[in-house]
Every structure is written in structure tokens, then in C-alpha cells.
Amino acid sequence: MDGSGAREAPYIGWRLLGLTDDEVQQIHQGTLDVLQNCGVRVLSAEALDLLESGGCHVDRATNRVRVPGHLVEEAIDSAPSKVLLAARDPAHDVLLEDGRTYFTTFGQGLRVIDPYTAEVRSSTARDIADSALLADALEHVSVYTVAVAATDIPEGPNKSLCELEVAFAHTSRHVVHGEIASGEGVRRLVEMAAAIVGGADKLRERPIVSAGGCPSSPLEHSERVCEIVMECARAGIPAAVVSMVMAGGTGPVTLAGTLVTHNAEVLSGLVLHQLAAKGAPFLYGSCTTAMDMTYGTAPLGSPESGLLSAGVAALARYYALPSVVAGGWADSKLTDAQAGHEKTLTTLLVGLAGPSLVLGMGSLELGMTLSLAQLVIDDETVAMVERVVGGVRVTDETLAVDLIKEMGPGKDFLGQKHTRAHQREEQSKVGLIDRRMRGGWEKRGGKDLAQRAAERAREILETHKPEPLSPEVAVELRTIAMGEDRGKR
Amino acid sequence: MSKDALLARAYESVLAGDEDEALAVAEATIAEGVDPLDVISEGFSRGMTRVGQLFADEEISLPEVIVAADVMQLGMSRLEEHIPRAQRPEPLATVVIGTAEGDVHDIGKRIVATMLSVNGFKVIDLGRDVPAGSFVDAATSNEADIVGCSALMTSTMIGMRTIEEALLTAGLKGRVKTMIGGAATTQEYADKIGADAYAENANDAVAVARELTGAR
């Protein structure tokens, strides 16, 4: 535990050995082949210039960029292996590094299950406020990703900034916005964050916000995403390139092939990023999954999603890069047994694979619906998975052979000092999950988990008070978000 | 080869996704002087209708649908070469389709375009990142009945509203129906911008297009 008091995720004891080193190598070699001999399409003139002067072969007629292997290796080397996701409140700082996994809300959905009426409706700015507040209160939501689009804010260049404004006001955790509209939007996002921390230089040291974008699969980077990546790099705030290949659709149906496509997209994004600002913080991202061929959808609660995210975690670890991957998702439309299965399957697979950050808390319906009740459950699911990754510790102390011999047959360990000393680290603690016998459960109303979670979510909404922004900062954020400062320039 | 046998083989070739068989049937139709229009409507098209139904019932999957669609179009186009232009099967309606300005995601839109064309619609696919003006121009020059727009991202959905406004300005709103789709869109948004319809997936899109144009 470092001095700031920030919560550190447990060091990963039990790890999933998904892809072997040799398999990772083969995926890497396949990726280099694709990047060198096929390349990616890049739709930003500025990015093309940068990539060309950096040593890539650029065909302007087709916007095709071939990336030589040595540039890929250099970019992997120059990108930092540890990235600080700072928070307005340093107690919420998160240091992304190998061996620890943190969790964040999914962003962005478009629908919400209303926490009071249970109605399914379009998401609003209020829902961003509520989910940010809940993230602020829940122990295992380490970072807040803007969870939903505010459909009540008119479309336009200010929209994502207004969404950020709401997020900053309702949580003092690190904030991520995955849907910034443009490079200019990133510049304004940076101004907003700088206003909070007291300057652009302070923001570089302590980036309290990050952004990202998704390549267009297969193998294409839109102008908007190139701008976002380059601007983040220059401002020194973490940038995530989050590929979302759909196996069978925008990538090969074979998972290994989809990992190659995915890897080529992210690594080419990394090359651009490092050319824009060498050494800038970068997150290797993934929402890659298999396309369901019957429904034509991109399910994320599936085993394939978990496997692909775990594969990506292995790749990112091989490159010594921090990663943000999809996990803890449900395709179910409500908090039911299907959601329970999907959330646990994908949280566990991904938790054991050990990426730096896992994206998915609070979501239902393939990521389209936010549920605050589900968010509360997800917080506890993460706690349970953290216990799993903590593993079975085998040491002289934990083997307790001397103690066992000393006590001999017929005694119990309840009153032992050893029990008290190790209880906390050895046993998971539940709040929402009910482990009583039937009588105890009935005495408390005999409610199912969904109901208990909804009650808990409402309780938090009504009692938790996030650290507010100062009035001066709040005014400045409003001005920047509404573009009103533009007139002064 | 009897006419009935040819019709059956044409139908089966689509269901089986068998290109070679479809071509053989087409050649046999011409060689034996059987009416190619019948083989198209009661063989290949009927086969595709069955495939569409199986897909709507979630009994077969997308790759099977795409293969069947390719086979159907292959068989049809081989036979159409032998049909005088004036007698070729009329499309049910003309649809101009594309992905909204600024949006480059189009796999869903391509599936919809395929499903519409194998269900008898004439489809003009404008591609991705299409400005509103291009939708209107294409609708005008092709005398389109429907303009369909797709968007994956909330930030590009605004293009759908722009299309509505542009159609209004061009005096086409009402005569040209509009439909929207894509992960970011909802019925609510369609209602908000005045689009005539919203479709959640490719099957719905075909049903919606039929309803909008009164086609069977």
C-alpha cells in the first residue's frame, strides 16, 4: 500500500495460462507480416505524414500504410509499462502495472434501467451523474468510464464535454471518456482537466482523465480516432486504442486470426501514438469478440469474448504494455440468472488472465443498457474474483503444520490467534451476496439478489456525497464545455 | 428435364448454397427453352424467400444467408441476360442506403443491403461516411422510394436528422420514406427526428421496407 492511501488490487497469485509463449509469438509474427506486407488504411492526412516521416511506407492514393517490424518493436519499447491513472482525490489513484487488475464501468450505453421505476428508457445526463456517484462509492470500481450517452444533450461538439463535466462533478476518481468527438474535443477535455488540477503541466504528472478510440475493423484508422490518439499523446494523457473486431464478421471466424487482426490494429495505433509523442502513456485496448452468426450481434457475455480478452491480456503482457479489456459483461437484458452466468464467466476468465483494467461494470444488453443495481452486484463480483486471483497461498505460516500438531485431534480453530491474524486475507467478505441459511434469509425479507441490489443502489444514491468541485472550477468547466471560451481567443 | 424439375433444382440450389448447381440450372433453362422468368420467380427467388424465413426464425446463420444470396443473384443474373430488358422482373421498390456522415462502420448496413436486394428491392448502396446531400441526390436521380441510413455511433446519428431536413428542403419528404438503423439508433430517435421507420436488424429492415412501400 503506497503512502497516498490508494487501494491496491491484490497481486495476482493464481493466473490463467491461456496462450502459451509460443502461441503469443506466432500471433505476433503473423501481426508483423500483416503490418509489413498488407498494412492498414489511415484516413488522416496528418497521421499519414507522421507515419511516413517515421519510416512507414505510405501509399497516398489508397491511404495504405505498411509498417515495418522494427518500428513496431521500437514503439512497444518506448511506450511505458506502467501508467498512472490519477484521480482528483489521490486516494483513488490507480497505477496500472503488471500483476494487478482493476475494474471500471463500461462506456457508452444508450439505455438505462431506472433505479426507481425499473423502466427501461433512454439514458440522460442524470444517469451519468448517478453512475459516477455510485462508482465513487463502490470500492471495486477503481476508475469511472462515462457509462452512458446523455441523449438529453443536443448532438454537437460540446456534447461529450458536457458529459465529462457531469462525470467530474460526481466522482473524484479517474475519468475516462471513450467517445470524444474529435481531436479538438481532446484539446478541450485537456483544458477541463487542467482547470481541475491547476495547469497542463500538473496534468501531465497526474493525468486525471484519459480518452481513446476504436479502429474500424478490419485494419482501418478513421480520421477522428487518429486525431484523438495524436492529441492525447501530445497532452500526455493516457490514450487507449480499443480494437473491436468481430470474429467471423470483421475478422476471421477463427479466434487466433481475429487476435492477429486485432493486434495489427492496436499496434499500428501504438506506432502512430509513439511517433506523435515518444514515451507517452498508452493503453492496449480490446472489446473484440465473436460475431453471433444467428443474431448478427456482438455478444460480450460469451466464452469467446472472455477467451479473446484473455488472449489480449497475454499479448499485452508480452509487450509489457498496460491493457484495458472487455470483461464482466452480460448480454442479458436484465439482472437474472443469464446475467449472473455471463458476468461471472467473463469476469473470472479475464480476472485470471490479468489485464491492467477491465471494462464492463454496470452493463447489460451487450453493453447497451446501464443498470445501477447490476453495478452494485458487479462490484461484489469483482471482490469475489479478486479473492480467486489471490489464490491459495502456500507458506510455512499458511501450512500451519506446527499449529495443527499442537492442537491435535478434536479441537477447533475459531479462537486461535492464527485464525484472527489471517482471517482478513484468506476469506472473502460479502455484503450483497447472502450466505445465511434459509431462516436467516427469510427473516430479512427473503429477497432475491436483484431486489437487494436495487435497494442498495438507491441507498447509495441517497446517502453518498462525492467530493464536490470548487465553484470556480465548476464555472470554468462549464465555460470550456459550452465552448464559450472560444470567443475570447 | 421437365420445367418442374428445373424449378425444384433452382430452389434447392439456393438453399444448399450451391453455385455450380445454380449455373447448371440456368444453362439448362436456356437450352431447353423454359421461361427464365418462371425459373427466377418460382425457383431462385422462392428459394431465397425460404432462406429469409429460416433466418428470421433463427434456424440458420448469417454466413449461410450470404452464400444463398450470392447463389441466387448468380443464377438470376445468368438468366436475366436472356430476358429482354422490358420483361425483366420489376424491383418491388428502390432503396438508397448508406452509413451516416462521419461513420465508417458498415457491416450491418451491408447485410441489410444484401437482404433487401435478394428480397426484390433495387438497392443503391452509397457506402460509408455519406453526407446527407449525397443521400438526397441519389434518391432524386434514382427515383428512390426509400432512403435508409445506418449509424453505429451517437456522434454520427445527427446525420440522420440532417437527411430528414435535406429531404424536406428538396420537397421529397413524404414521397420518399426514410428508415434508420444501427446500434446507436432507437425507435425513440426515429420518432424524434421524424424518420418513417426504425429497424433493429436485417430481418426487420426487410419487413419495414415492405410496409413502407406497400410491397408484398
XYZ file of C-alpha atoms in Angstrom:
705
model
C 0.000 0.000 0.000
C 1.605 3.280 -1.015
C 1.586 6.454 1.026
C -1.354 8.100 -0.713
C -3.717 5.558 0.783
C -4.879 4.437 -2.640
C -6.371 0.954 -2.729
C -4.109 -1.513 -4.433
C -5.674 -4.528 -6.122
C -4.292 -7.806 -4.804
C -1.213 -9.132 -6.520
C -2.261 -11.889 -8.904
C -1.426 -15.240 -7.335
C -3.410 -17.641 -9.468
C -3.100 -16.890 -13.128
C -4.759 -18.380 -16.183
C -2.239 -19.748 -18.619
C -4.263 -19.221 -21.737
C -1.985 -18.692 -24.697
C 1.461 -20.192 -24.348
C 4.518 -18.047 -25.042
C 4.967 -19.836 -28.341
C 1.382 -19.116 -29.361
C 1.798 -15.460 -28.449
C 4.944 -15.376 -30.576
C 3.071 -16.847 -33.535
C 0.328 -14.230 -33.217
C 2.992 -11.543 -33.003
C 4.784 -12.816 -36.115
C 1.506 -13.034 -38.021
C 0.785 -9.446 -36.988
C 4.144 -8.190 -38.214
C 3.512 -9.953 -41.532
C 0.136 -8.236 -41.894
C 1.513 -4.827 -40.902
C 4.539 -5.043 -43.153
C 3.029 -6.691 -46.226
C -0.609 -5.643 -46.179
C -0.685 -2.635 -43.879
C -3.579 -0.604 -42.538
C -5.707 2.130 -44.058
C -5.247 5.504 -42.337
C -7.729 8.256 -43.100
C -5.965 11.239 -41.505
C -3.588 13.302 -43.651
C -1.670 14.445 -40.582
C -1.261 10.866 -39.387
C -0.095 9.769 -42.840
C 2.580 12.468 -42.771
C 3.714 11.418 -39.314
C 3.799 7.723 -40.199
C 5.688 8.380 -43.415
C 8.306 10.578 -41.808
C 8.573 7.948 -39.068
C 9.616 5.338 -41.596
C 6.402 3.678 -42.785
C 5.693 3.067 -46.431
C 2.675 5.193 -47.340
C 0.604 4.936 -50.498
C -1.304 8.227 -50.694
C -3.586 7.024 -53.455
C -5.077 4.288 -51.273
C -4.215 5.677 -47.797
C -2.457 2.395 -47.182
C 0.344 2.352 -44.615
C 2.794 -0.521 -44.374
C 4.565 -0.595 -41.035
C 7.993 -2.208 -40.884
C 8.629 -4.575 -37.998
C 11.383 -2.533 -36.409
C 9.035 0.453 -35.963
C 6.540 -1.770 -34.195
C 9.244 -3.086 -31.866
C 10.518 0.442 -31.175
C 7.037 1.699 -30.326
C 6.458 -1.242 -27.990
C 9.749 -0.446 -26.272
C 9.218 3.281 -25.938
C 5.677 3.068 -24.557
C 5.725 2.917 -20.759
C 4.916 -0.352 -18.981
C 3.370 1.473 -16.045
C 0.694 4.109 -16.453
C -0.744 6.271 -13.710
C -4.462 6.917 -13.860
C -4.504 9.762 -11.371
C -7.639 10.928 -9.608
C -8.914 14.239 -8.323
C -8.596 12.594 -4.922
C -5.172 10.894 -4.734
C -6.717 8.197 -2.545
C -8.379 6.991 -5.759
C -5.182 6.917 -7.832
C -4.656 3.741 -9.868
C -1.240 2.652 -11.077
C -1.585 0.258 -13.995
C 1.240 -2.260 -13.862
C 1.762 -5.943 -14.497
C 0.398 -8.200 -11.809
C -2.611 -6.146 -10.738
C -6.023 -5.886 -12.308
C -8.502 -3.053 -11.796
C -12.081 -2.664 -12.942
C -14.108 0.132 -14.497
C -17.630 0.805 -15.743
C -18.451 0.167 -19.363
C -18.954 3.161 -21.648
C -21.150 4.092 -23.559
C -24.588 2.622 -23.336
C -27.753 4.275 -24.605
C -30.404 2.867 -22.295
C -30.886 2.708 -18.579
C -32.968 0.609 -16.219
C -34.307 3.356 -13.997
C -33.173 2.712 -10.402
C -36.536 3.821 -9.009
C -39.155 2.790 -11.533
C -37.307 -0.114 -13.217
C -38.443 1.387 -16.522
C -36.099 0.876 -19.482
C -35.559 4.291 -21.022
C -33.022 6.348 -22.974
C -30.039 7.459 -20.923
C -29.602 11.045 -19.735
C -27.065 13.329 -18.053
C -28.690 12.377 -14.732
C -27.688 8.768 -15.361
C -24.084 9.817 -15.900
C -24.248 11.668 -12.565
C -25.787 8.668 -10.794
C -23.379 6.108 -12.200
C -20.393 8.358 -11.438
C -21.649 8.755 -7.876
C -22.048 5.024 -7.462
C -18.569 4.446 -8.901
C -17.297 6.981 -6.399
C -18.826 4.995 -3.533
C -18.161 1.407 -4.623
C -14.789 0.033 -3.580
C -14.048 -2.038 -6.672
C -14.976 0.462 -9.349
C -11.464 1.857 -9.479
C -11.959 4.131 -12.467
C -15.110 5.769 -13.845
C -15.668 5.430 -17.588
C -18.562 7.655 -18.722
C -21.167 4.931 -18.763
C -23.896 6.269 -20.999
C -24.556 8.901 -23.627
C -26.686 11.813 -22.422
C -29.442 11.644 -25.008
C -30.963 14.783 -23.495
C -27.948 16.873 -24.531
C -28.111 18.011 -28.167
C -25.661 16.405 -30.584
C -22.666 18.522 -31.422
C -19.053 19.219 -30.473
C -19.978 20.190 -26.888
C -21.877 17.044 -26.061
C -19.089 14.735 -24.897
C -17.548 17.615 -22.950
C -20.827 18.283 -21.150
C -20.929 14.582 -20.332
C -17.422 14.838 -18.892
C -18.430 17.879 -16.889
C -21.166 15.845 -15.205
C -18.756 12.984 -14.533
C -16.087 15.230 -12.971
C -18.676 16.771 -10.669
C -19.928 13.450 -9.324
C -16.783 11.461 -8.721
C -13.248 12.176 -7.641
C -11.985 9.004 -9.362
C -10.060 8.958 -12.629
C -12.483 9.597 -15.509
C -12.339 8.051 -18.967
C -14.384 9.167 -21.966
C -14.332 6.725 -24.841
C -16.432 8.738 -27.295
C -14.830 12.153 -27.663
C -15.924 13.647 -30.973
C -12.584 14.856 -32.355
C -9.012 15.994 -31.751
C -10.394 19.416 -30.859
C -12.591 17.681 -28.293
C -9.484 16.169 -26.719
C -7.868 19.592 -26.513
C -10.910 20.902 -24.649
C -11.047 17.802 -22.443
C -7.430 18.504 -21.513
C -8.280 22.127 -20.684
C -11.083 20.982 -18.415
C -8.870 18.530 -16.577
C -6.078 21.093 -16.340
C -8.537 23.525 -14.762
C -9.211 20.944 -12.062
C -5.599 20.071 -11.248
C -4.133 23.517 -11.728
C -2.424 23.527 -15.130
C -1.427 21.457 -18.159
C 1.949 20.536 -16.672
C 0.343 19.271 -13.486
C -1.992 17.245 -15.670
C 0.934 15.536 -17.375
C 2.268 14.499 -13.989
C -1.117 13.492 -12.714
C -3.492 12.753 -15.603
C -6.950 12.644 -14.040
C -8.627 11.920 -17.357
C -7.977 9.676 -20.328
C -9.588 9.063 -23.698
C -9.472 6.615 -26.529
C -10.911 5.432 -29.770
C -11.729 2.334 -31.743
C -10.168 1.389 -35.072
C -12.630 0.489 -37.839
C -12.148 -3.210 -38.298
C -10.609 -4.644 -40.205
C -7.372 -2.719 -40.366
C -8.521 0.881 -40.651
C -7.999 4.031 -38.568
C -10.554 6.792 -39.068
C -9.536 10.442 -39.113
C -11.292 11.057 -35.813
C -9.510 8.263 -33.959
C -6.113 9.281 -35.377
C -6.720 12.830 -34.109
C -7.711 11.593 -30.656
C -4.643 9.351 -30.398
C -2.234 12.083 -31.515
C -3.772 14.765 -29.264
C -3.734 12.541 -26.175
C -0.106 11.674 -26.847
C 0.865 15.327 -27.123
C -1.019 16.301 -23.979
C 0.480 13.421 -22.031
C -2.845 11.919 -21.015
C -3.274 8.153 -21.398
C -4.687 7.063 -24.752
C -6.414 3.740 -25.285
C -6.663 2.227 -28.749
C -9.536 -0.195 -28.268
C -9.967 -2.572 -31.139
C -13.358 -4.247 -31.525
C -13.004 -6.897 -34.159
C -15.970 -9.234 -34.585
C -14.699 -12.739 -35.350
C -16.482 -14.060 -38.419
C -17.589 -10.574 -39.396
C -14.804 -8.003 -39.449
C -12.124 -10.540 -38.648
C -11.538 -14.258 -39.324
C -14.004 -16.566 -37.602
C -11.036 -18.336 -36.008
C -10.176 -16.663 -32.698
C -6.426 -16.780 -33.328
C -6.913 -14.994 -36.656
C -9.079 -12.363 -35.025
C -6.319 -11.802 -32.478
C -3.920 -11.140 -35.370
C -6.302 -8.589 -36.918
C -6.868 -7.033 -33.510
C -3.173 -6.901 -32.741
C -2.354 -5.304 -36.091
C -4.904 -2.571 -35.457
C -3.740 -1.761 -31.938
C -0.025 -1.920 -32.701
C -0.361 0.334 -35.741
C -2.264 2.732 -33.474
C 0.612 2.470 -30.991
C 3.171 3.315 -33.688
C 1.225 6.463 -34.597
C 0.867 7.331 -30.912
C 4.548 6.988 -30.134
C 5.512 8.956 -33.246
C 3.266 11.779 -32.028
C 4.937 11.745 -28.605
C 7.558 9.169 -27.769
C 7.107 7.730 -24.304
C 3.530 8.974 -23.913
C 1.235 6.708 -21.881
C -0.686 4.140 -23.936
C -3.259 1.500 -23.123
C -3.592 -1.583 -25.324
C -7.359 -1.971 -25.602
C -9.910 -4.582 -26.575
C -13.621 -5.044 -26.968
C -13.005 -7.748 -29.543
C -15.461 -10.612 -29.542
C -17.045 -13.177 -31.844
C -19.980 -12.106 -34.002
C -23.012 -14.213 -33.281
C -23.962 -15.635 -36.652
C -27.595 -16.324 -35.817
C -28.427 -12.946 -34.338
C -25.914 -10.794 -36.189
C -24.930 -9.200 -32.881
C -21.635 -8.814 -30.999
C -22.252 -10.596 -27.684
C -19.783 -9.933 -24.900
C -21.066 -12.266 -22.212
C -19.890 -15.219 -24.253
C -16.993 -17.616 -23.671
C -15.400 -16.296 -26.893
C -15.390 -12.774 -25.500
C -13.668 -13.977 -22.348
C -11.161 -16.024 -24.331
C -10.350 -13.149 -26.660
C -9.935 -10.712 -23.785
C -7.699 -13.223 -22.027
C -5.705 -13.622 -25.259
C -5.320 -9.868 -25.499
C -4.165 -9.728 -21.870
C -1.476 -12.281 -22.747
C -0.363 -10.231 -25.738
C -0.255 -7.008 -23.750
C 1.772 -8.687 -21.035
C 4.166 -9.999 -23.669
C 4.633 -6.427 -24.877
C 4.852 -5.113 -21.302
C 2.047 -2.686 -22.045
C -0.865 -1.798 -19.764
C -4.147 -3.058 -21.162
C -7.859 -2.330 -20.953
C -10.083 -5.231 -21.991
C -13.741 -6.134 -22.048
C -14.832 -8.289 -19.153
C -17.691 -8.602 -16.716
C -20.325 -8.176 -19.428
C -23.805 -9.563 -19.902
C -25.953 -9.941 -22.988
C -28.986 -10.449 -20.788
C -31.444 -7.566 -20.787
C -31.941 -7.745 -17.046
C -30.334 -8.846 -13.789
C -31.235 -12.512 -13.958
C -29.559 -15.906 -13.969
C -28.235 -15.359 -17.520
C -26.582 -12.137 -16.387
C -25.188 -13.932 -13.350
C -23.651 -16.593 -15.561
C -22.252 -14.187 -18.140
C -20.877 -11.680 -15.683
C -19.120 -14.337 -13.661
C -17.805 -16.239 -16.692
C -16.285 -13.167 -18.252
C -15.092 -11.504 -15.035
C -13.366 -14.663 -13.909
C -11.723 -15.523 -17.247
C -10.460 -12.028 -17.636
C -9.519 -11.526 -13.982
C -7.376 -14.647 -14.078
C -5.719 -13.542 -17.307
C -4.589 -10.390 -15.577
C -5.006 -7.339 -17.831
C -4.462 -3.958 -16.166
C -8.009 -2.682 -16.450
C -11.261 -4.472 -17.128
C -14.124 -2.601 -18.728
C -17.722 -3.691 -18.255
C -19.172 -2.979 -14.825
C -22.785 -1.939 -14.725
C -23.652 -3.000 -18.252
C -26.370 -5.290 -19.596
C -27.760 -5.990 -23.085
C -24.436 -6.351 -24.898
C -23.300 -3.055 -23.410
C -26.312 -1.019 -24.472
C -28.100 -0.815 -21.116
C -26.767 0.586 -17.834
C -28.188 -0.778 -14.595
C -27.169 0.696 -11.263
C -28.424 -2.405 -9.446
C -26.212 -4.511 -11.711
C -23.297 -2.172 -10.981
C -23.636 -2.866 -7.290
C -23.662 -6.621 -7.950
C -20.674 -6.285 -10.274
C -18.746 -4.547 -7.516
C -19.198 -7.593 -5.322
C -18.479 -9.993 -8.198
C -15.147 -8.268 -8.646
C -14.444 -8.697 -4.936
C -15.140 -12.428 -5.276
C -12.933 -12.727 -8.358
C -10.174 -10.815 -6.591
C -10.293 -13.487 -3.918
C -9.944 -16.141 -6.601
C -6.919 -14.499 -8.176
C -5.405 -14.190 -4.734
C -5.229 -17.967 -4.898
C -4.192 -20.457 -2.247
C -1.117 -19.139 -0.504
C 1.260 -21.901 0.460
C 3.904 -20.888 3.001
C 5.146 -22.299 6.285
C 2.826 -19.903 8.054
C -0.227 -20.878 5.998
C 0.549 -24.610 6.089
C 0.308 -24.187 9.873
C 1.800 -27.652 10.476
C 3.092 -26.753 13.931
C -0.290 -25.392 14.922
C -2.131 -28.470 13.672
C 0.224 -30.756 15.631
C -0.001 -28.612 18.718
C -3.783 -28.652 18.743
C -4.107 -32.295 17.845
C -7.392 -34.117 17.289
C -10.801 -32.783 18.296
C -10.124 -29.051 18.668
C -11.456 -26.132 16.615
C -9.520 -23.179 15.322
C -12.095 -20.465 15.930
C -10.372 -18.905 18.906
C -6.822 -19.220 17.646
C -4.562 -16.178 17.177
C -3.596 -17.664 13.804
C -7.224 -17.517 12.707
C -7.586 -13.887 13.737
C -4.276 -12.977 12.117
C -5.098 -14.444 8.700
C -8.864 -14.230 8.506
C -8.985 -10.961 6.575
C -6.663 -12.003 3.776
C -7.905 -15.582 3.491
C -11.658 -15.061 3.437
C -13.862 -13.121 1.065
C -16.319 -10.787 2.700
C -19.788 -10.347 1.249
C -22.287 -7.553 1.626
C -24.870 -8.246 -1.015
C -24.366 -11.947 -1.591
C -26.353 -13.867 1.009
C -24.691 -16.828 2.701
C -27.178 -17.323 5.533
C -29.292 -20.431 5.935
C -32.889 -20.182 4.716
C -34.322 -18.997 8.030
C -31.929 -16.095 8.299
C -32.576 -15.124 4.734
C -36.353 -15.267 5.177
C -36.141 -13.171 8.308
C -34.592 -10.419 6.227
C -37.410 -10.472 3.706
C -36.480 -13.466 1.563
C -35.466 -11.164 -1.310
C -33.546 -12.159 -4.401
C -30.247 -10.591 -5.349
C -31.686 -8.259 -7.985
C -34.011 -6.724 -5.442
C -31.368 -6.411 -2.738
C -29.025 -4.773 -5.259
C -31.647 -2.274 -6.399
C -32.262 -1.289 -2.766
C -28.546 -0.910 -2.116
C -28.106 1.203 -5.260
C -30.873 3.560 -4.152
C -29.395 3.738 -0.662
C -26.018 4.791 -2.059
C -27.639 7.347 -4.372
C -29.365 8.878 -1.396
C -26.513 8.883 1.080
C -23.152 9.080 -0.675
C -21.667 12.521 -1.145
C -18.791 12.726 -3.646
C -16.160 15.399 -3.135
C -17.594 18.435 -4.951
C -15.637 20.623 -7.355
C -14.956 24.149 -6.137
C -17.451 26.703 -7.523
C -14.692 28.450 -9.516
C -13.596 25.210 -11.167
C -17.201 24.224 -11.835
C -17.788 27.513 -13.650
C -14.620 27.096 -15.663
C -15.583 23.569 -16.715
C -18.990 24.823 -17.827
C -17.370 27.584 -19.883
C -14.991 25.181 -21.616
C -17.663 22.527 -22.178
C -20.013 25.045 -23.781
C -17.237 26.443 -25.977
C -17.783 29.867 -24.503
C -14.101 30.474 -24.005
C -13.610 30.258 -27.755
C -14.871 33.785 -28.179
C -12.075 35.076 -26.006
C -9.310 33.607 -28.144
C -35.647 -32.012 -67.904
C -39.173 -31.041 -67.025
C -39.972 -27.489 -66.016
C -40.996 -28.635 -62.544
C -37.684 -30.398 -62.098
C -35.806 -27.237 -63.109
C -37.819 -25.119 -60.676
C -37.113 -27.566 -57.887
C -33.404 -27.662 -58.678
C -33.211 -23.860 -58.781
C -34.959 -23.664 -55.403
C -32.684 -26.300 -53.862
C -29.510 -24.746 -55.241
C -30.197 -21.566 -53.274
C -30.981 -23.468 -50.085
C -27.828 -25.530 -50.487
C -25.708 -22.514 -51.435
C -24.536 -24.451 -54.488
C -23.124 -22.118 -57.145
C -22.321 -24.782 -59.705
C -25.798 -26.230 -59.496
C -27.398 -22.790 -59.908
C -25.355 -22.145 -63.046
C -26.187 -25.584 -64.414
C -29.876 -24.910 -63.860
C -29.592 -21.558 -65.596
C -27.853 -23.123 -68.600
C -30.435 -25.905 -68.759
C -33.264 -23.373 -68.630
C -31.901 -21.534 -71.649
C -31.002 -24.704 -73.538
C -34.435 -26.212 -73.087
C -36.364 -23.034 -73.810
C -38.049 -22.886 -70.430
C -39.273 -19.407 -69.448
C -36.428 -17.865 -67.454
C -38.832 -15.528 -65.602
C -40.551 -18.553 -64.092
C -37.296 -20.131 -63.022
C -36.308 -16.841 -61.389
C -39.557 -16.244 -59.534
C -40.521 -19.799 -58.656
C -37.058 -21.264 -58.389
C -34.328 -18.902 -57.260
C -36.453 -16.191 -55.614
C -38.670 -18.664 -53.857
C -35.587 -20.404 -52.548
C -34.294 -17.098 -51.190
C -37.635 -16.325 -49.562
C -37.377 -19.665 -47.777
C -33.813 -18.825 -46.682
C -35.021 -15.461 -45.409
C -37.729 -17.175 -43.406
C -35.304 -19.685 -41.893
C -33.044 -16.778 -40.894
C -35.942 -14.813 -39.405
C -36.840 -17.936 -37.405
C -33.224 -18.061 -36.180
C -32.771 -21.530 -37.649
C -29.840 -20.691 -39.914
C -26.990 -18.229 -39.576
C -25.615 -15.247 -41.482
C -22.868 -16.984 -43.474
C -25.477 -19.407 -44.829
C -27.724 -16.486 -45.766
C -24.917 -14.635 -47.543
C -23.898 -17.712 -49.521
C -27.518 -18.366 -50.517
C -27.915 -14.736 -51.559
C -24.798 -14.913 -53.730
C -26.046 -18.099 -55.395
C -29.468 -16.619 -56.015
C -28.031 -13.481 -57.561
C -25.675 -15.524 -59.719
C -28.484 -17.707 -61.049
C -30.717 -14.703 -61.601
C -28.187 -12.606 -63.429
C -27.252 -15.518 -65.718
C -30.901 -15.886 -66.679
C -31.567 -12.154 -66.935
C -29.062 -11.947 -69.781
C -31.629 -13.877 -71.810
C -34.627 -11.790 -70.876
C -35.437 -8.656 -72.899
C -34.964 -5.631 -70.660
C -38.622 -4.657 -70.870
C -39.682 -8.005 -69.469
C -37.233 -8.282 -66.607
C -38.742 -8.626 -63.139
C -39.546 -5.234 -61.704
C -37.999 -4.438 -58.360
C -40.521 -4.006 -55.539
C -39.114 -0.562 -54.827
C -35.828 1.352 -54.967
C -33.829 1.884 -51.794
C -30.866 4.227 -51.395
C -28.793 3.068 -48.438
C -25.613 4.229 -46.731
C -23.828 4.861 -43.464
C -24.170 8.339 -41.930
C -21.598 11.047 -42.461
C -18.531 10.536 -40.277
C -19.363 6.887 -39.601
C -17.265 4.158 -41.191
C -18.948 1.102 -39.677
C -20.875 -0.731 -42.333
C -21.037 -4.478 -41.886
C -24.615 -4.280 -40.619
C -25.639 -1.975 -43.428
C -24.099 -4.349 -45.989
C -26.103 -7.237 -44.555
C -29.275 -5.152 -44.814
C -28.429 -4.182 -48.408
C -27.958 -7.844 -49.300
C -31.204 -8.897 -47.640
C -33.144 -6.112 -49.349
C -31.803 -6.941 -52.790
C -32.453 -10.651 -52.507
C -35.963 -9.809 -51.388
C -36.665 -7.983 -54.617
C -35.662 -4.406 -53.856
C -33.366 -2.403 -56.087
C -30.600 -1.226 -53.782
C -28.195 1.643 -54.397
C -25.512 1.317 -51.750
C -23.676 4.627 -51.286
C -21.106 3.122 -48.929
C -19.834 4.689 -45.705
C -19.406 8.223 -44.392
C -22.054 9.585 -46.745
C -23.058 13.262 -46.478
C -26.793 13.982 -46.280
C -26.703 15.756 -49.634
C -25.459 12.600 -51.362
C -28.397 10.603 -49.991
C -30.793 13.194 -51.413
C -29.005 13.411 -54.776
C -29.029 9.644 -55.141
C -32.685 9.487 -54.124
C -33.531 12.059 -56.769
C -31.524 10.593 -59.619
C -32.695 7.038 -58.906
C -36.309 7.976 -58.164
C -35.912 6.161 -54.872
C -38.845 5.124 -52.725
C -36.823 4.759 -49.549
C -33.691 6.318 -48.083
C -32.083 4.107 -45.463
C -29.364 5.360 -43.139
C -27.220 3.475 -40.649
C -25.117 4.750 -37.719
C -23.154 2.930 -35.047
C -22.113 5.948 -33.024
C -24.166 8.545 -31.144
C -21.954 11.272 -32.605
C -22.863 10.396 -36.195
C -26.581 9.877 -35.630
C -27.089 13.576 -36.175
C -26.554 12.881 -39.881
C -29.924 11.161 -39.888
C -31.640 14.347 -38.788
C -29.751 16.249 -41.482
C -31.073 13.834 -44.094
C -34.651 14.483 -42.897
C -34.095 18.220 -43.223
C -32.479 17.885 -46.634
C -35.356 15.759 -47.943
C -37.791 18.363 -46.654
C -35.892 21.151 -48.403
C -35.770 19.157 -51.622
C -39.524 18.653 -51.434
C -39.086 14.888 -51.256
C -40.184 14.282 -47.660
C -43.354 12.220 -47.669
C -42.865 10.813 -51.160
C -39.514 9.302 -50.194
C -39.778 7.268 -46.999
C -36.931 7.155 -44.512
C -35.707 4.331 -42.323
C -32.871 4.228 -39.821
C -30.862 1.512 -38.140
C -27.590 0.740 -36.398
C -26.569 0.117 -32.793
C -26.862 3.768 -31.732
C -30.405 4.176 -33.010
C -33.770 3.528 -31.442
C -37.451 3.871 -32.297
C -37.432 6.855 -29.999
C -34.772 8.590 -32.045
C -36.608 7.820 -35.276
C -39.728 9.436 -33.817
C -37.723 12.392 -32.579
C -36.251 13.223 -35.983
C -39.331 12.346 -37.998
C -37.947 9.259 -39.730
C -40.671 6.996 -41.057
C -39.296 3.826 -39.505
C -36.617 2.158 -37.404
C -35.320 -1.391 -37.878
C -33.366 -3.269 -35.239
C -31.853 -5.865 -37.590
C -31.756 -7.026 -41.213
C -34.961 -9.079 -40.980
C -36.841 -6.145 -39.520
C -35.392 -3.924 -42.252
C -36.935 -6.082 -44.977
C -40.304 -6.164 -43.221
C -40.174 -2.402 -42.663
C -39.229 -1.700 -46.282
C -42.155 -3.824 -47.463
C -44.544 -1.988 -45.185
C -43.277 1.455 -46.160
C -43.748 0.785 -49.865
C -46.883 -1.328 -49.618
C -44.941 -4.111 -51.292
C -45.790 -7.749 -50.717
